[in-house]
Amino acid sequence: MTHSQFHASVAFGTIVVLAGVALLAPPVPPASAEVQASRICREQGVKPASPGYDHCLLQAERAIEWGEPQLARAFARVTAEARAACQADGLDPSSAGYQSCLDRETKARNLLVFSEEKLKFGPQIADHP
């Protein structure tokens, strides 16, 4: 065996060992719905410990659990827009009036999100024999 054949066999053996380790390694679990929702809320500008964050997290997490990441992004965007609207009214974020405004604005804007969603239907009964 020549010197280059030896190096080629060592390289091939290393590749085989690494491939075996990769196949036997446990899969990386997907991020939890809460972690994904938190990331989505932060991407939309709703930071942790800010007014509306808990609402954003709850709505986005629920949408993630339903398998609707686009809906989660829409809910996070709604929360960010509602916060901006309440702040534009000059309300103090620590006041009860601000929280009331935030609740009212997010509910109204969530209705708009649902009205823009395309309906998804399951299998039709008439299509089955």
Tab-separated table of C-alpha atoms in Angstrom:
chain	number	residue	atom	x	y	z
A	1	MET	CA	0.000	0.000	0.000
A	2	THR	CA	1.410	3.351	-1.018
A	3	HIS	CA	1.521	6.410	1.160
A	4	SER	CA	-1.354	8.143	-0.727
A	5	GLN	CA	-3.534	5.002	-0.582
A	6	PHE	CA	-3.068	4.919	3.172
A	7	HIS	CA	-4.186	8.556	3.511
A	8	ALA	CA	-7.169	7.924	1.233
A	9	SER	CA	-8.280	4.932	3.324
A	10	VAL	CA	-7.905	6.943	6.564
A	11	ALA	CA	-10.003	9.766	5.081
A	12	PHE	CA	-12.663	7.319	3.879
A	13	GLY	CA	-12.723	5.577	7.266
A	14	THR	CA	-13.130	8.921	9.017
A	15	ILE	CA	-16.083	9.796	6.779
A	16	VAL	CA	-17.722	6.441	7.501
A	17	VAL	CA	-17.271	6.875	11.263
A	18	LEU	CA	-18.666	10.422	11.186
A	19	ALA	CA	-21.640	9.292	9.106
A	20	GLY	CA	-22.326	6.516	11.621
A	21	VAL	CA	-22.168	8.939	14.540
A	22	ALA	CA	-24.528	11.329	12.732
A	23	LEU	CA	-27.023	8.533	12.113
A	24	LEU	CA	-26.914	7.307	15.702
A	25	ALA	CA	-27.088	10.738	17.329
A	26	PRO	CA	-30.501	11.648	18.758
A	27	PRO	CA	-32.458	14.152	16.695
A	28	VAL	CA	-32.504	17.763	17.804
A	29	PRO	CA	-35.963	18.433	19.232
A	30	PRO	CA	-37.858	21.337	17.700
A	31	ALA	CA	-38.170	24.482	19.755
A	32	SER	CA	-41.202	24.544	22.011
A	33	ALA	CA	-44.239	26.581	21.026
A	34	GLU	CA	-43.436	29.074	23.789
A	35	VAL	CA	-39.886	29.607	22.548
A	36	GLN	CA	-41.086	30.063	18.964
A	37	ALA	CA	-43.845	32.443	20.080
A	38	SER	CA	-41.381	34.475	22.147
A	39	ARG	CA	-39.069	34.805	19.152
A	40	ILE	CA	-41.949	35.878	16.903
A	41	CYS	CA	-43.111	38.509	19.409
A	42	ARG	CA	-39.579	39.894	19.726
A	43	GLU	CA	-39.231	40.009	15.927
A	44	GLN	CA	-42.375	42.156	15.765
A	45	GLY	CA	-40.984	44.558	18.366
A	46	VAL	CA	-42.912	43.288	21.401
A	47	LYS	CA	-40.178	42.878	23.987
A	48	PRO	CA	-40.393	40.782	27.177
A	49	ALA	CA	-41.667	42.706	30.218
A	50	SER	CA	-43.242	45.336	27.963
A	51	PRO	CA	-46.977	46.077	27.916
A	52	GLY	CA	-48.761	43.555	25.731
A	53	TYR	CA	-45.974	40.972	25.769
A	54	ASP	CA	-48.003	38.421	27.726
A	55	HIS	CA	-50.948	38.848	25.366
A	56	CYS	CA	-48.670	38.508	22.331
A	57	LEU	CA	-47.027	35.410	23.775
A	58	LEU	CA	-50.362	33.747	24.574
A	59	GLN	CA	-51.861	34.412	21.140
A	60	ALA	CA	-48.719	33.482	19.191
A	61	GLU	CA	-48.150	30.326	21.239
A	62	ARG	CA	-51.704	29.184	20.611
A	63	ALA	CA	-51.302	29.765	16.869
A	64	ILE	CA	-48.005	27.821	16.856
A	65	GLU	CA	-49.720	24.915	18.622
A	66	TRP	CA	-52.399	24.986	15.891
A	67	GLY	CA	-49.627	24.714	13.300
A	68	GLU	CA	-50.213	28.257	12.001
A	69	PRO	CA	-46.919	30.201	12.200
A	70	GLN	CA	-48.228	32.893	9.831
A	71	LEU	CA	-51.171	33.472	12.154
A	72	ALA	CA	-48.736	33.748	15.072
A	73	ARG	CA	-46.859	36.464	13.199
A	74	ALA	CA	-50.135	38.245	12.470
A	75	PHE	CA	-51.086	38.164	16.172
A	76	ALA	CA	-47.676	39.556	17.138
A	77	ARG	CA	-48.002	42.312	14.549
A	78	VAL	CA	-51.494	43.107	15.899
A	79	THR	CA	-50.118	43.478	19.428
A	80	ALA	CA	-47.341	45.793	18.214
A	81	GLU	CA	-49.843	47.912	16.283
A	82	ALA	CA	-52.230	48.055	19.255
A	83	ARG	CA	-49.403	49.199	21.538
A	84	ALA	CA	-48.455	51.915	19.068
A	85	ALA	CA	-52.079	53.087	18.843
A	86	CYS	CA	-52.446	53.285	22.624
A	87	GLN	CA	-49.136	55.115	22.983
A	88	ALA	CA	-50.211	57.549	20.251
A	89	ASP	CA	-53.239	58.360	22.418
A	90	GLY	CA	-50.757	59.528	25.081
A	91	LEU	CA	-51.693	56.881	27.649
A	92	ASP	CA	-49.198	55.958	30.352
A	93	PRO	CA	-48.144	52.283	29.891
A	94	SER	CA	-48.513	51.637	33.627
A	95	SER	CA	-52.095	52.942	33.805
A	96	ALA	CA	-55.326	50.964	33.801
A	97	GLY	CA	-56.509	53.053	30.851
A	98	TYR	CA	-53.556	51.868	28.792
A	99	GLN	CA	-54.293	48.235	29.608
A	100	SER	CA	-57.952	48.758	28.718
A	101	CYS	CA	-56.926	50.399	25.443
A	102	LEU	CA	-54.528	47.545	24.683
A	103	ASP	CA	-57.208	44.925	25.347
A	104	ARG	CA	-59.752	46.759	23.200
A	105	GLU	CA	-57.328	47.395	20.330
A	106	THR	CA	-55.952	43.840	20.216
A	107	LYS	CA	-59.443	42.310	20.247
A	108	ALA	CA	-60.619	44.562	17.430
A	109	ARG	CA	-57.487	43.980	15.365
A	110	ASN	CA	-57.589	40.209	15.980
A	111	LEU	CA	-61.047	40.169	14.417
A	112	LEU	CA	-59.530	41.728	11.312
A	113	VAL	CA	-56.857	39.022	11.229
A	114	PHE	CA	-59.498	36.295	11.391
A	115	SER	CA	-61.610	37.988	8.715
A	116	GLU	CA	-58.613	38.000	6.349
A	117	GLU	CA	-57.752	34.324	6.961
A	118	LYS	CA	-58.612	31.917	4.184
A	119	LEU	CA	-60.901	29.164	5.329
A	120	LYS	CA	-59.465	25.677	5.350
A	121	PHE	CA	-61.829	22.788	4.944
A	122	GLY	CA	-61.194	19.142	5.645
A	123	PRO	CA	-62.237	16.279	3.409
A	124	GLN	CA	-65.733	16.674	2.065
A	125	ILE	CA	-68.304	14.062	3.034
A	126	ALA	CA	-69.769	14.068	-0.462
A	127	ASP	CA	-66.395	13.027	-1.910
A	128	HIS	CA	-66.374	9.735	-0.008
A	129	PRO	CA	-68.094	6.629	-1.423
